[in-house]
XYZ file of C-alpha atoms in Angstrom:
276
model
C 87.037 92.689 4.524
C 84.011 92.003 2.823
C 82.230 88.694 3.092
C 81.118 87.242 0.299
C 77.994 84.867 0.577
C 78.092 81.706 -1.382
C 75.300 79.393 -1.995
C 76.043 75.994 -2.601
C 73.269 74.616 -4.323
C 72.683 70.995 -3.813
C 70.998 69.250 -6.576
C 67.574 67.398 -5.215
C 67.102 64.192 -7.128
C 63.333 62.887 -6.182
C 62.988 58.908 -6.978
C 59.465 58.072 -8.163
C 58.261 55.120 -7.179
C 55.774 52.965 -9.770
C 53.022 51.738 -8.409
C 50.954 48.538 -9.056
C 47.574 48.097 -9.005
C 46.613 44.070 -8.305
C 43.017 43.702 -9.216
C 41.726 41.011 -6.869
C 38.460 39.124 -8.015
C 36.603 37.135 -4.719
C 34.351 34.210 -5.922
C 31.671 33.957 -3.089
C 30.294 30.013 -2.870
C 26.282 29.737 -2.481
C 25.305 26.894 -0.627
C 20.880 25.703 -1.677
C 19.474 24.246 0.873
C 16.188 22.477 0.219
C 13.550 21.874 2.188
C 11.128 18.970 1.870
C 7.555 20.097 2.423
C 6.447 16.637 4.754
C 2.679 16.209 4.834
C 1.458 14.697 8.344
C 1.679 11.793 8.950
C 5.655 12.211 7.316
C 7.809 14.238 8.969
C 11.561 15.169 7.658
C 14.549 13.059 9.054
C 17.924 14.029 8.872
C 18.560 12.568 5.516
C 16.210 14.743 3.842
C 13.608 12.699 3.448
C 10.198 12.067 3.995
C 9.536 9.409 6.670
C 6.229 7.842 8.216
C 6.611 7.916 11.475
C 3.195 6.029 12.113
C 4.326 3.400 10.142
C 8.076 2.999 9.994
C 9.930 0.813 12.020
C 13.026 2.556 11.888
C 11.166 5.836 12.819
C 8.534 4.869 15.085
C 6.320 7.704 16.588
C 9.730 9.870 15.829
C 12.273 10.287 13.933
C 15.216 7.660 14.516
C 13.126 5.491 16.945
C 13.961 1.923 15.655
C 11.955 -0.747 16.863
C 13.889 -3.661 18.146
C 13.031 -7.199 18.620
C 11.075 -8.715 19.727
C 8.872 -5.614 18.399
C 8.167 -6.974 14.167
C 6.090 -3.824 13.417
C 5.467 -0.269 13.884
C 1.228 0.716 13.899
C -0.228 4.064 14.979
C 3.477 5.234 16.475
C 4.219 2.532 18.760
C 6.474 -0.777 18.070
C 4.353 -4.363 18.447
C 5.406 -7.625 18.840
C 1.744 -8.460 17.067
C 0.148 -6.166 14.779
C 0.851 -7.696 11.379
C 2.172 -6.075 8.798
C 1.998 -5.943 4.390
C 3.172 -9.424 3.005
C 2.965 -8.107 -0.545
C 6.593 -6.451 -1.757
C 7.060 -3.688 -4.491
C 3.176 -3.160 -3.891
C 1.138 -0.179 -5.358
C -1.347 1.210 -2.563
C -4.871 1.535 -3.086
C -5.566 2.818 0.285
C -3.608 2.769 3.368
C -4.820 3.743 6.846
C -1.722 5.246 7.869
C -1.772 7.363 5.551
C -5.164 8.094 3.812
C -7.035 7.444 6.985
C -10.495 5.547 7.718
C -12.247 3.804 4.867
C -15.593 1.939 5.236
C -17.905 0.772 2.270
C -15.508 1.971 -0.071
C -15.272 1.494 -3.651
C -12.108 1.733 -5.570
C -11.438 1.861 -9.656
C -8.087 0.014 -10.568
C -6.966 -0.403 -14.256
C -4.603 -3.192 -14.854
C -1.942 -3.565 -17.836
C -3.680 -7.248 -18.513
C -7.522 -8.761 -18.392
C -8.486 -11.082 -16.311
C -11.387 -13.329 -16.784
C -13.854 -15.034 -14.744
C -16.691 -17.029 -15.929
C -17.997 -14.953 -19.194
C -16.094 -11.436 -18.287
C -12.889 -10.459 -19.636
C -11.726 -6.839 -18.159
C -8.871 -5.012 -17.178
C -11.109 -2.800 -15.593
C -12.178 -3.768 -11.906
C -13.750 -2.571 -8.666
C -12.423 -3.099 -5.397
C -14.070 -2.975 -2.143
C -13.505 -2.655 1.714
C -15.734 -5.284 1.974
C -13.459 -8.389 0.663
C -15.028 -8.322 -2.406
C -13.486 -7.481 -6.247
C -15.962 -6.901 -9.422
C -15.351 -7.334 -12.437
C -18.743 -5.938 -13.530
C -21.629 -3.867 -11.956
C -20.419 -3.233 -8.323
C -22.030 -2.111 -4.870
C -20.816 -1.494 -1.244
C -22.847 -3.994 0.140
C -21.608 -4.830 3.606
C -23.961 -7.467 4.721
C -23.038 -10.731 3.669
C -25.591 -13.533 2.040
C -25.682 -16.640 -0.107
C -24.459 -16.953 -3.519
C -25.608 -15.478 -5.738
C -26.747 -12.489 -5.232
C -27.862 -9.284 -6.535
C -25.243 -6.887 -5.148
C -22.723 -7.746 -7.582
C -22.125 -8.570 -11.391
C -19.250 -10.881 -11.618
C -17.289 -11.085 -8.414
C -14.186 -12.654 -6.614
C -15.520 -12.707 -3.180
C -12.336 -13.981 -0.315
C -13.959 -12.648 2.194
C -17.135 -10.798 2.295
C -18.005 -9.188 5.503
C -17.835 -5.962 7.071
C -14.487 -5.097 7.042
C -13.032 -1.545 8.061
C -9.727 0.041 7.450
C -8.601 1.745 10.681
C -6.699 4.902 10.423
C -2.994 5.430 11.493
C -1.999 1.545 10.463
C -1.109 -0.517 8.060
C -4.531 -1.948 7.185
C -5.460 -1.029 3.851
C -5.753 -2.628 0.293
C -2.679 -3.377 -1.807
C -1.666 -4.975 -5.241
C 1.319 -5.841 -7.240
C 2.318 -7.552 -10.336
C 4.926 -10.264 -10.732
C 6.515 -12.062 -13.326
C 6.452 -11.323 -17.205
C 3.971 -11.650 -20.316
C 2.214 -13.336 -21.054
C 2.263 -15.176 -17.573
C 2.370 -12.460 -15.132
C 0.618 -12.783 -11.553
C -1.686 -9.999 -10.201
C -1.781 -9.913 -6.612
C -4.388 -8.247 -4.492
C -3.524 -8.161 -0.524
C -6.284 -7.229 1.781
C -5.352 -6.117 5.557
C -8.572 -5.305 7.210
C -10.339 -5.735 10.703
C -13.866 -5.737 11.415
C -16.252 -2.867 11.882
C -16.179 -2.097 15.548
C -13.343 -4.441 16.539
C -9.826 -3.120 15.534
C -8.088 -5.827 16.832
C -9.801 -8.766 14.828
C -7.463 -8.696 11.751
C -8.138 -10.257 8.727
C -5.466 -10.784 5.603
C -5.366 -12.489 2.616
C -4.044 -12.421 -1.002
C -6.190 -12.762 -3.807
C -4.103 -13.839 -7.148
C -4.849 -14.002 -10.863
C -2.375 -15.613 -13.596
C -2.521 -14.009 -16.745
C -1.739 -17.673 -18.409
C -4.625 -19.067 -16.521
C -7.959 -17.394 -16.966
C -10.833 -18.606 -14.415
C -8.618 -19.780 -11.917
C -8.389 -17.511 -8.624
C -6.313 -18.300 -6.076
C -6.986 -17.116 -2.075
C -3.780 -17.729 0.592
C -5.586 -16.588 4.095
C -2.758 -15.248 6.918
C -4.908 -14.258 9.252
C -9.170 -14.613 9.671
C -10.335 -13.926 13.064
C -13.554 -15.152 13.253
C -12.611 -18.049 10.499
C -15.110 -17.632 8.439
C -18.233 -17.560 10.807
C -19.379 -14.130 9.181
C -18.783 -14.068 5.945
C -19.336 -14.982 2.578
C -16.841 -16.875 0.287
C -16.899 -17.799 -3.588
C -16.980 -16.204 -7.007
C -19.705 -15.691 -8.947
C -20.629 -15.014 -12.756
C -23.744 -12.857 -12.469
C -26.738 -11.750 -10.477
C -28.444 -15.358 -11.485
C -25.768 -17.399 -13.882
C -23.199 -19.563 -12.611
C -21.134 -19.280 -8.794
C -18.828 -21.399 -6.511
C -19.812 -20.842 -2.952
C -17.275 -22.225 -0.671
C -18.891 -20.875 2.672
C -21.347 -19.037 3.833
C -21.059 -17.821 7.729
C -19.577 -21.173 8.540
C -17.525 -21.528 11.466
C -13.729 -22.846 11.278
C -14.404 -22.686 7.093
C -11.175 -20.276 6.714
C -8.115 -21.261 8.583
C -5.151 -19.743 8.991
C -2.311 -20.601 6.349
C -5.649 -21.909 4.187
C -5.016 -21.747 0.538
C -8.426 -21.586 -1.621
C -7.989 -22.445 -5.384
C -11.287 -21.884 -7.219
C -11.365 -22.964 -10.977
C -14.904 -21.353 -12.564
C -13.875 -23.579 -15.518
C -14.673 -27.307 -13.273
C -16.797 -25.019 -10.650
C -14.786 -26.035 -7.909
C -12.882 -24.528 -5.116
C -10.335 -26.377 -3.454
C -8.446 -25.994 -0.099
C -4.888 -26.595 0.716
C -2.369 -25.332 2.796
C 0.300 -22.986 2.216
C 3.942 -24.935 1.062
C 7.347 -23.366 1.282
């Protein structure tokens, strides 16, 4: 018997499967940091900013070193109970020694947004000096004090004429600032000084002009060390003209708390004592 061979054919069915292809787009966040570029004496804290840590009292000779009482002030790095500080607020510097360094028989060109007059000169243009003196003419560094008048100056507003020195590192320095509004605003000058040679004598006053009041300056004395035994104070109109000399190297003349009001209109000065 013959075999017969049968093939039994199975049909293959393949299943395709569809594919899907997700496109996936990654946004990558970029975080900018900036860095403050701190020029000595500043240093960056971790705000961001740029402190003075010669000067500030919440950063005192570093970064987040707060001075505490009885400590008032922070000078050269370290927290004192008795190195004074700026009176004047919202003040523009002129010089500062904690920041600019040293100045001695310095002259300095301020512009101001009013005039202020004394005697016969109207100007909004002035000089200031480290000497305790502010011209409102011709102008010199003349350090040694003398009798009114005198030839080193044009007109001049003279608080304190001596030799006074800004030390660096500190707060000593000259400062100004206006107050109020037209056409009665106030310009303050603050002067925080010691003497050549003797850091620790301090000497600081305010020297105020009223734009309402022309001819009438106004001195408030916080501190004078030697109270007026070397120096010269007054204002004059010129080289030769017209001048109010309150003292001249007298001892005890300046006080502290001392307010001087000199009026170039009645050529007087007048001393009274700081109120309120």
């Amino acid at each position: 018997m013959a075999l017969v061979g049968i093939a039994i054919v199975l049909p293959l069915v393949l299943t395709q499967q569809s594919l899907t292809k997700t496109s996936i787009t990654t946004t990558t966040a970029t975080t900018t940091t900036t860095t403050l570029s701190c020029v000595s004496p500043y240093v960056q804290a971790p705000s961001g900013n740029c402190v003075n840590i010669l000067l500030d009292i919440s950063n005192c000779g570093a970064v987040s070193n707060l001075c505490s009482a009885p400590d008032t002030s922070c000078s050269a790095g370290t927290c004192s109970a008795t190195i004074p500080v700026v009176t004047l607020a919202n003040y523009t510097s002129i010089w500062t020694g904690g920041v600019n360094g040293p100045a001695d028989d310095e002259i300095f060109n301020v512009t101001l947004p009013f005039s202020i007059t004394v005697y016969n000169t109207t100007t909004n243009y002035i000089q200031v000096t480290t000497n305790g003196v502010i011209c409102l003419s011709s102008c010199s560094d003349a350090w040694q004090e003398s009798s009114l008048s005198t030839t080193s100056f044009g007109t001049a507003v003279l608080p304190y004429w001596d030799d006074l020195y800004i030390y660096a590192k500190t707060w000593q320095g000259i400062y100004y600032a206006f107050q109020g509004t037209a056409p009665s605003r106030t310009l303050v000058f603050e002067y925080y000084m010691s003497h050549y040679g003797f850091p620790t004598e301090y000497y600081r006053f305010q020297v105020k002009f009223v734009e309402s009041t022309p001819n009438i300056i106004q001195f408030i004395y916080f501190e004078a060390y030697d109270t007026g035994a070397s120096c010269t104070v007054g204002v004059q109109g010129s080289y030769t003209g017209q001048y109010i000399q309150y003292s001249f190297n007298v001892n005890g003349s300046i006080t502290q708390s001392m307010v001087l009001t000199c009026d170039t209109n009645a050529g007087t000065c007048t001393a009274s004592t700081i109120t309120g």
